[in-house]
Amino acid sequence: MESSSEGVGGAAGVEGGDVEESARVEVAGSEAVAAVGAGAILPEGAEGVVLPGPVGAVVAGAAGSVAVAPSSLSPSRAGDFMQCPLLYRFRVIDRLPEKPSAAATRGTLVHAVLERLFDAPAVERTAPRAKALIPGQWDRLRRTRPEVVELFADDPDGVRMAGWLAEAEALVERWFTLEDPTRLEPAERELFVEAELESGLRLRGIIDRVDVAPTGEVRIVDYKTGKAPRAEYADGALFQMKFYALVVWRLKNVVPRRLQLVYLGSGDVLTYDPVLADLERVERKLLALWEAIRLATETGEWRPRPTKLCGWCDHQAHCPEFGGTPPPYPLPVRAAASGDVEQGRMGPD
């Protein structure tokens, strides 16, 4: 298994991996991707186009869109609920529109470039070749997600877009200082994975890269275009990776040897070697989280949780914390029964 330089440091960035994942997964349905060990193929245009939230949260019908209860959980949406249950509702139940983000879109573009670079023979995986992929992948992104064109609607001369693309180039170039793609042969790239736990909860997501050593050891790699978090926030950053490790374990009965976060914004690599007890703790936490989501879905009680992140939220007009009113709840509700799980309460990580 190829290793890269390790370390953690730098300032915590506003841009989050979950944001990047949401934007990237929206276009995943345009590619045929396989689930690890499950043999499941997600064909072009299939349900992968709605992977950012639990699949089936909105079903198009003859009379318009009809909301249905969430049926699965991804790292992004788990993070949404832990951050703010009302945000989860807005994204998953109500499917309120959100403006495209320059940071998240840049992350999607960089991920696409790094994925496509491995199509080339090892000796041709150079920084100039990677940067040369950016225009074509940007054109593809604009075709598959036309809304991103809005990012530069007020930039008729293309000055801001040129600067934005230059920032993407810098991130791609920095990756070559952290890993050597000529010595890597990923087993999987942009891999859609899904596993159903004994409880019936379905976990799903997309793993940026899976490396398998000749000895069979598995490394899960995720690219982040933001900066590495401070050391005290490292556990939160690893939640997504432990989520993926849990899915791989449940699918293949193999605990990944290493989890690796590559922060292109700061040039850091954060690694963690999980053990079975880690994955069991994450599973317990997700089951408690899902029970809280189930209760909120049935009662319609989605409590806002104000934090400094509220300033970045697109849904202030609908949030009671900002004087807004949520849209009418589109699902049947019932009164909370005595003894129900307290909403938002989760088990230990």
Tab-separated table of C-alpha atoms in Angstrom:
chain	number	residue	atom	x	y	z
A	1	MET	CA	0.000	0.000	0.000
A	2	GLU	CA	1.518	3.301	-1.061
A	3	SER	CA	1.959	5.785	1.755
A	4	SER	CA	2.181	9.552	1.601
A	5	SER	CA	3.545	12.144	3.982
A	6	GLU	CA	1.513	12.419	7.148
A	7	GLY	CA	0.623	15.247	9.454
A	8	VAL	CA	-2.198	17.401	10.676
A	9	GLY	CA	-2.297	21.092	11.215
A	10	GLY	CA	-3.460	24.367	9.827
A	11	ALA	CA	-6.617	26.270	10.532
A	12	ALA	CA	-10.037	24.779	10.304
A	13	GLY	CA	-11.680	25.776	7.050
A	14	VAL	CA	-15.296	26.700	6.481
A	15	GLU	CA	-15.505	24.420	3.497
A	16	GLY	CA	-16.429	20.922	4.635
A	17	GLY	CA	-15.993	17.517	3.131
A	18	ASP	CA	-19.698	16.861	3.514
A	19	VAL	CA	-20.463	19.850	1.329
A	20	GLU	CA	-18.087	18.553	-1.318
A	21	GLU	CA	-19.606	15.111	-1.077
A	22	SER	CA	-23.149	16.419	-1.527
A	23	ALA	CA	-22.239	18.356	-4.628
A	24	ARG	CA	-20.215	15.505	-6.069
A	25	VAL	CA	-22.771	12.787	-5.428
A	26	GLU	CA	-25.446	14.752	-7.263
A	27	VAL	CA	-23.681	13.990	-10.528
A	28	ALA	CA	-22.728	10.431	-9.634
A	29	GLY	CA	-25.772	9.067	-11.417
A	30	SER	CA	-24.203	9.994	-14.739
A	31	GLU	CA	-21.571	7.295	-14.262
A	32	ALA	CA	-22.003	3.548	-13.810
A	33	VAL	CA	-20.571	2.772	-10.358
A	34	ALA	CA	-20.432	-0.520	-8.491
A	35	ALA	CA	-20.944	-1.248	-4.804
A	36	VAL	CA	-18.046	-2.964	-3.026
A	37	GLY	CA	-18.545	-6.709	-3.024
A	38	ALA	CA	-22.263	-6.342	-3.630
A	39	GLY	CA	-22.259	-6.569	-7.403
A	40	ALA	CA	-24.831	-3.781	-7.576
A	41	ILE	CA	-24.534	-1.433	-10.543
A	42	LEU	CA	-25.940	2.062	-10.507
A	43	PRO	CA	-26.801	2.715	-14.161
A	44	GLU	CA	-26.690	6.081	-15.827
A	45	GLY	CA	-29.550	8.266	-14.678
A	46	ALA	CA	-30.553	5.903	-11.868
A	47	GLU	CA	-31.224	6.781	-8.249
A	48	GLY	CA	-27.663	7.986	-7.723
A	49	VAL	CA	-28.813	11.425	-8.798
A	50	VAL	CA	-30.485	11.908	-5.412
A	51	LEU	CA	-27.797	10.370	-3.214
A	52	PRO	CA	-27.070	13.556	-1.236
A	53	GLY	CA	-30.061	12.684	0.967
A	54	PRO	CA	-31.716	9.453	1.959
A	55	VAL	CA	-32.915	8.003	-1.306
A	56	GLY	CA	-36.585	8.385	-2.005
A	57	ALA	CA	-37.081	11.503	0.117
A	58	VAL	CA	-38.929	13.039	-2.811
A	59	VAL	CA	-40.672	11.033	-5.505
A	60	ALA	CA	-41.875	12.719	-8.676
A	61	GLY	CA	-45.503	11.890	-9.350
A	62	ALA	CA	-48.147	12.854	-11.857
A	63	ALA	CA	-49.365	15.630	-9.596
A	64	GLY	CA	-45.908	16.876	-8.698
A	65	SER	CA	-43.486	15.918	-5.928
A	66	VAL	CA	-44.679	13.798	-3.029
A	67	ALA	CA	-42.546	13.548	0.100
A	68	VAL	CA	-41.848	10.158	1.641
A	69	ALA	CA	-39.949	9.220	4.770
A	70	PRO	CA	-36.141	8.913	4.628
A	71	SER	CA	-34.939	5.376	4.006
A	72	SER	CA	-31.143	5.563	4.182
A	73	LEU	CA	-28.327	7.612	5.601
A	74	SER	CA	-25.151	9.089	4.100
A	75	PRO	CA	-22.270	10.792	5.939
A	76	SER	CA	-23.432	14.189	4.677
A	77	ARG	CA	-26.960	13.842	5.921
A	78	ALA	CA	-25.842	12.318	9.212
A	79	GLY	CA	-23.687	15.411	9.610
A	80	ASP	CA	-26.648	17.646	8.765
A	81	PHE	CA	-28.801	16.138	11.501
A	82	MET	CA	-26.033	16.350	14.084
A	83	GLN	CA	-25.446	19.980	13.121
A	84	CYS	CA	-29.117	20.964	13.002
A	85	PRO	CA	-32.180	18.675	12.754
A	86	LEU	CA	-34.138	21.417	10.970
A	87	LEU	CA	-31.421	21.668	8.305
A	88	TYR	CA	-31.786	17.921	7.748
A	89	ARG	CA	-35.517	18.370	7.296
A	90	PHE	CA	-35.073	21.242	4.822
A	91	ARG	CA	-32.652	19.208	2.714
A	92	VAL	CA	-34.146	15.734	2.947
A	93	ILE	CA	-37.882	16.107	3.560
A	94	ASP	CA	-38.656	19.480	1.986
A	95	ARG	CA	-35.861	19.407	-0.598
A	96	LEU	CA	-35.558	23.176	-0.487
A	97	PRO	CA	-33.322	24.503	-3.266
A	98	GLU	CA	-29.851	25.757	-2.419
A	99	LYS	CA	-27.613	28.058	-4.378
A	100	PRO	CA	-24.490	26.475	-5.850
A	101	SER	CA	-21.377	27.158	-3.805
A	102	ALA	CA	-18.110	28.176	-5.442
A	103	ALA	CA	-16.125	26.208	-2.851
A	104	ALA	CA	-18.203	23.025	-3.151
A	105	THR	CA	-18.252	23.222	-6.946
A	106	ARG	CA	-14.481	23.649	-7.018
A	107	GLY	CA	-14.244	20.560	-4.811
A	108	THR	CA	-16.407	18.613	-7.244
A	109	LEU	CA	-14.216	19.719	-10.146
A	110	VAL	CA	-10.972	18.770	-8.411
A	111	HIS	CA	-12.358	15.373	-7.423
A	112	ALA	CA	-13.329	14.704	-11.046
A	113	VAL	CA	-9.849	15.610	-12.270
A	114	LEU	CA	-8.111	13.354	-9.741
A	115	GLU	CA	-10.438	10.513	-10.621
A	116	ARG	CA	-9.871	10.837	-14.372
A	117	LEU	CA	-6.096	11.158	-14.024
A	118	PHE	CA	-5.871	7.465	-13.134
A	119	ASP	CA	-7.268	6.591	-16.562
A	120	ALA	CA	-3.796	7.398	-17.910
A	121	PRO	CA	-0.809	5.032	-17.691
A	122	ALA	CA	1.238	5.523	-14.538
A	123	VAL	CA	4.124	7.321	-16.251
A	124	GLU	CA	1.728	9.895	-17.723
A	125	ARG	CA	0.154	10.882	-14.402
A	126	THR	CA	1.855	14.232	-14.132
A	127	ALA	CA	0.802	17.610	-12.785
A	128	PRO	CA	0.649	19.218	-16.262
A	129	ARG	CA	-1.591	16.412	-17.515
A	130	ALA	CA	-3.848	16.733	-14.477
A	131	LYS	CA	-4.188	20.495	-14.929
A	132	ALA	CA	-4.945	19.956	-18.615
A	133	LEU	CA	-7.989	17.912	-17.574
A	134	ILE	CA	-9.582	20.842	-15.758
A	135	PRO	CA	-11.237	22.632	-18.735
A	136	GLY	CA	-12.868	19.458	-20.017
A	137	GLN	CA	-14.128	18.431	-16.586
A	138	TRP	CA	-15.462	21.944	-16.006
A	139	ASP	CA	-17.377	21.742	-19.282
A	140	ARG	CA	-18.771	18.359	-18.246
A	141	LEU	CA	-19.810	19.714	-14.862
A	142	ARG	CA	-21.662	22.590	-16.491
A	143	ARG	CA	-23.513	20.122	-18.711
A	144	THR	CA	-24.507	17.800	-15.893
A	145	ARG	CA	-25.255	20.556	-13.368
A	146	PRO	CA	-26.334	23.641	-15.348
A	147	GLU	CA	-27.062	25.537	-12.140
A	148	VAL	CA	-23.331	26.004	-11.500
A	149	VAL	CA	-23.270	28.480	-14.372
A	150	GLU	CA	-25.025	30.869	-11.954
A	151	LEU	CA	-21.769	31.152	-10.009
A	152	PHE	CA	-20.358	33.423	-12.705
A	153	ALA	CA	-23.524	35.037	-14.033
A	154	ASP	CA	-22.204	38.469	-12.974
A	155	ASP	CA	-18.755	37.848	-14.456
A	156	PRO	CA	-19.197	38.700	-18.158
A	157	ASP	CA	-15.473	39.127	-18.751
A	158	GLY	CA	-14.657	35.808	-17.114
A	159	VAL	CA	-12.175	37.344	-14.686
A	160	ARG	CA	-13.602	35.704	-11.557
A	161	MET	CA	-14.021	32.366	-13.295
A	162	ALA	CA	-10.385	32.473	-14.464
A	163	GLY	CA	-9.261	33.073	-10.873
A	164	TRP	CA	-11.524	30.282	-9.634
A	165	LEU	CA	-10.086	27.847	-12.186
A	166	ALA	CA	-6.566	28.920	-11.211
A	167	GLU	CA	-7.394	28.029	-7.605
A	168	ALA	CA	-8.527	24.597	-8.780
A	169	GLU	CA	-5.246	24.186	-10.650
A	170	ALA	CA	-3.297	25.056	-7.500
A	171	LEU	CA	-5.185	22.431	-5.502
A	172	VAL	CA	-4.552	19.785	-8.136
A	173	GLU	CA	-0.870	20.682	-8.287
A	174	ARG	CA	-0.540	20.506	-4.497
A	175	TRP	CA	-1.823	16.955	-4.526
A	176	PHE	CA	1.372	15.869	-6.285
A	177	THR	CA	3.363	17.017	-3.245
A	178	LEU	CA	1.295	14.725	-1.009
A	179	GLU	CA	0.934	11.549	-3.067
A	180	ASP	CA	2.737	10.034	-6.050
A	181	PRO	CA	0.104	8.804	-8.530
A	182	THR	CA	2.749	6.993	-10.597
A	183	ARG	CA	3.087	4.553	-7.684
A	184	LEU	CA	-0.641	4.108	-7.068
A	185	GLU	CA	-3.075	1.763	-8.783
A	186	PRO	CA	-6.427	2.324	-7.074
A	187	ALA	CA	-8.713	-0.670	-6.811
A	188	GLU	CA	-11.706	1.680	-6.991
A	189	ARG	CA	-12.407	5.353	-7.662
A	190	GLU	CA	-15.575	7.283	-6.819
A	191	LEU	CA	-17.014	4.042	-5.494
A	192	PHE	CA	-20.688	3.936	-4.540
A	193	VAL	CA	-21.162	1.722	-1.493
A	194	GLU	CA	-24.306	0.653	0.310
A	195	ALA	CA	-24.868	-1.734	3.200
A	196	GLU	CA	-27.950	-2.650	5.193
A	197	LEU	CA	-27.446	-3.182	8.914
A	198	GLU	CA	-29.283	-5.849	10.883
A	199	SER	CA	-31.617	-3.132	12.134
A	200	GLY	CA	-32.696	-2.429	8.544
A	201	LEU	CA	-30.879	0.906	8.346
A	202	ARG	CA	-29.209	1.396	4.959
A	203	LEU	CA	-25.919	3.271	4.870
A	204	ARG	CA	-24.598	4.627	1.612
A	205	GLY	CA	-22.064	6.998	0.174
A	206	ILE	CA	-19.263	7.467	-2.324
A	207	ILE	CA	-15.634	6.738	-1.482
A	208	ASP	CA	-13.096	8.820	-3.389
A	209	ARG	CA	-10.483	6.091	-3.665
A	210	VAL	CA	-9.868	2.569	-2.424
A	211	ASP	CA	-6.316	1.207	-2.446
A	212	VAL	CA	-5.659	-2.502	-1.906
A	213	ALA	CA	-2.149	-3.689	-1.058
A	214	PRO	CA	-0.765	-6.948	-2.504
A	215	THR	CA	-1.248	-8.386	1.001
A	216	GLY	CA	-4.948	-7.528	0.846
A	217	GLU	CA	-4.920	-4.576	3.247
A	218	VAL	CA	-7.435	-1.874	2.359
A	219	ARG	CA	-6.898	1.880	2.522
A	220	ILE	CA	-9.790	4.316	2.126
A	221	VAL	CA	-8.746	7.738	0.809
A	222	ASP	CA	-10.774	10.944	0.718
A	223	TYR	CA	-9.702	14.238	-0.881
A	224	LYS	CA	-10.617	17.518	0.797
A	225	THR	CA	-10.103	20.827	-0.943
A	226	GLY	CA	-10.310	22.767	2.308
A	227	LYS	CA	-7.750	23.049	5.092
A	228	ALA	CA	-7.040	20.402	7.701
A	229	PRO	CA	-8.867	20.931	11.001
A	230	ARG	CA	-7.051	21.718	14.209
A	231	ALA	CA	-6.030	18.633	16.180
A	232	GLU	CA	-8.925	18.990	18.628
A	233	TYR	CA	-11.385	18.669	15.737
A	234	ALA	CA	-9.731	15.675	14.080
A	235	ASP	CA	-12.276	13.198	15.464
A	236	GLY	CA	-15.102	15.058	13.777
A	237	ALA	CA	-13.220	15.081	10.496
A	238	LEU	CA	-12.765	11.314	10.702
A	239	PHE	CA	-16.477	10.593	11.207
A	240	GLN	CA	-17.099	10.339	7.470
A	241	MET	CA	-14.166	7.971	7.049
A	242	LYS	CA	-15.279	5.738	9.905
A	243	PHE	CA	-18.730	5.693	8.319
A	244	TYR	CA	-17.211	4.369	5.087
A	245	ALA	CA	-15.062	1.885	6.993
A	246	LEU	CA	-18.186	0.576	8.709
A	247	VAL	CA	-19.900	0.054	5.354
A	248	VAL	CA	-16.873	-1.784	3.941
A	249	TRP	CA	-16.673	-3.939	7.059
A	250	ARG	CA	-20.345	-4.867	6.838
A	251	LEU	CA	-20.026	-5.654	3.130
A	252	LYS	CA	-16.712	-7.485	3.086
A	253	ASN	CA	-16.097	-8.427	6.727
A	254	VAL	CA	-12.790	-6.582	6.428
A	255	VAL	CA	-11.712	-3.721	8.664
A	256	PRO	CA	-9.792	-1.226	6.487
A	257	ARG	CA	-6.151	-0.976	7.501
A	258	ARG	CA	-6.014	2.799	7.084
A	259	LEU	CA	-8.276	5.811	6.658
A	260	GLN	CA	-6.612	8.757	4.931
A	261	LEU	CA	-7.796	12.330	4.509
A	262	VAL	CA	-5.803	14.371	1.984
A	263	TYR	CA	-6.265	18.110	2.587
A	264	LEU	CA	-5.336	19.931	-0.590
A	265	GLY	CA	-6.104	23.343	0.881
A	266	SER	CA	-3.346	23.134	3.469
A	267	GLY	CA	-1.155	20.338	2.166
A	268	ASP	CA	-1.756	17.999	5.107
A	269	VAL	CA	-2.559	14.302	5.267
A	270	LEU	CA	-4.508	12.973	8.234
A	271	THR	CA	-4.411	9.216	8.737
A	272	TYR	CA	-6.122	6.889	11.171
A	273	ASP	CA	-5.868	3.125	11.561
A	274	PRO	CA	-9.260	1.870	12.767
A	275	VAL	CA	-9.943	-1.179	14.879
A	276	LEU	CA	-13.156	-3.150	15.115
A	277	ALA	CA	-14.206	-1.382	18.314
A	278	ASP	CA	-14.144	1.957	16.428
A	279	LEU	CA	-16.586	0.688	13.837
A	280	GLU	CA	-18.871	-0.832	16.447
A	281	ARG	CA	-19.029	2.524	18.242
A	282	VAL	CA	-19.856	4.314	14.989
A	283	GLU	CA	-22.586	1.786	14.268
A	284	ARG	CA	-24.157	2.360	17.684
A	285	LYS	CA	-24.010	6.098	17.159
A	286	LEU	CA	-25.648	5.844	13.732
A	287	LEU	CA	-28.419	3.609	15.066
A	288	ALA	CA	-29.182	6.135	17.808
A	289	LEU	CA	-29.028	8.932	15.254
A	290	TRP	CA	-31.396	7.089	12.930
A	291	GLU	CA	-33.838	6.511	15.788
A	292	ALA	CA	-33.833	10.254	16.460
A	293	ILE	CA	-34.441	10.911	12.743
A	294	ARG	CA	-37.284	8.363	12.729
A	295	LEU	CA	-38.925	10.039	15.709
A	296	ALA	CA	-38.600	13.507	14.177
A	297	THR	CA	-40.025	12.200	10.898
A	298	GLU	CA	-43.074	10.747	12.620
A	299	THR	CA	-43.760	13.679	14.936
A	300	GLY	CA	-42.756	16.498	12.609
A	301	GLU	CA	-40.606	17.967	15.406
A	302	TRP	CA	-37.417	19.196	13.761
A	303	ARG	CA	-35.672	21.495	16.207
A	304	PRO	CA	-33.258	24.152	14.940
A	305	ARG	CA	-29.848	24.110	16.584
A	306	PRO	CA	-28.311	27.570	16.220
A	307	THR	CA	-24.531	27.725	15.757
A	308	LYS	CA	-22.076	30.022	14.005
A	309	LEU	CA	-22.656	27.878	10.897
A	310	CYS	CA	-26.118	29.416	10.566
A	311	GLY	CA	-24.519	32.343	8.788
A	312	TRP	CA	-23.730	30.034	5.851
A	313	CYS	CA	-27.197	28.473	5.647
A	314	ASP	CA	-29.394	29.077	2.589
A	315	HIS	CA	-32.596	28.520	4.568
A	316	GLN	CA	-32.724	31.428	7.011
A	317	ALA	CA	-35.957	32.663	5.392
A	318	HIS	CA	-37.623	29.421	6.528
A	319	CYS	CA	-35.931	29.128	9.933
A	320	PRO	CA	-37.707	30.251	13.127
A	321	GLU	CA	-34.372	31.327	14.577
A	322	PHE	CA	-34.322	34.068	11.925
A	323	GLY	CA	-38.013	34.917	12.061
A	324	GLY	CA	-38.908	32.555	9.223
A	325	THR	CA	-41.602	29.923	8.925
A	326	PRO	CA	-40.866	26.388	7.706
A	327	PRO	CA	-43.026	25.169	4.813
A	328	PRO	CA	-46.034	23.001	5.753
A	329	TYR	CA	-44.812	19.599	6.849
A	330	PRO	CA	-45.510	17.221	3.956
A	331	LEU	CA	-45.632	13.947	5.916
A	332	PRO	CA	-48.261	12.504	8.289
A	333	VAL	CA	-47.486	13.199	11.946
A	334	ARG	CA	-48.312	11.545	15.233
A	335	ALA	CA	-48.027	12.720	18.808
A	336	ALA	CA	-44.805	11.721	20.531
A	337	ALA	CA	-45.440	8.826	22.888
A	338	SER	CA	-44.069	8.599	26.408
A	339	GLY	CA	-40.725	6.817	26.398
A	340	ASP	CA	-39.815	7.792	22.842
A	341	VAL	CA	-36.164	8.418	22.193
A	342	GLU	CA	-35.273	12.021	22.885
A	343	GLN	CA	-34.776	13.733	19.558
A	344	GLY	CA	-31.175	14.441	18.742
A	345	ARG	CA	-29.795	12.205	21.491
A	346	MET	CA	-27.017	9.981	20.233
A	347	GLY	CA	-24.808	7.308	21.659
A	348	PRO	CA	-21.092	7.742	22.317
A	349	ASP	CA	-18.725	7.955	19.397
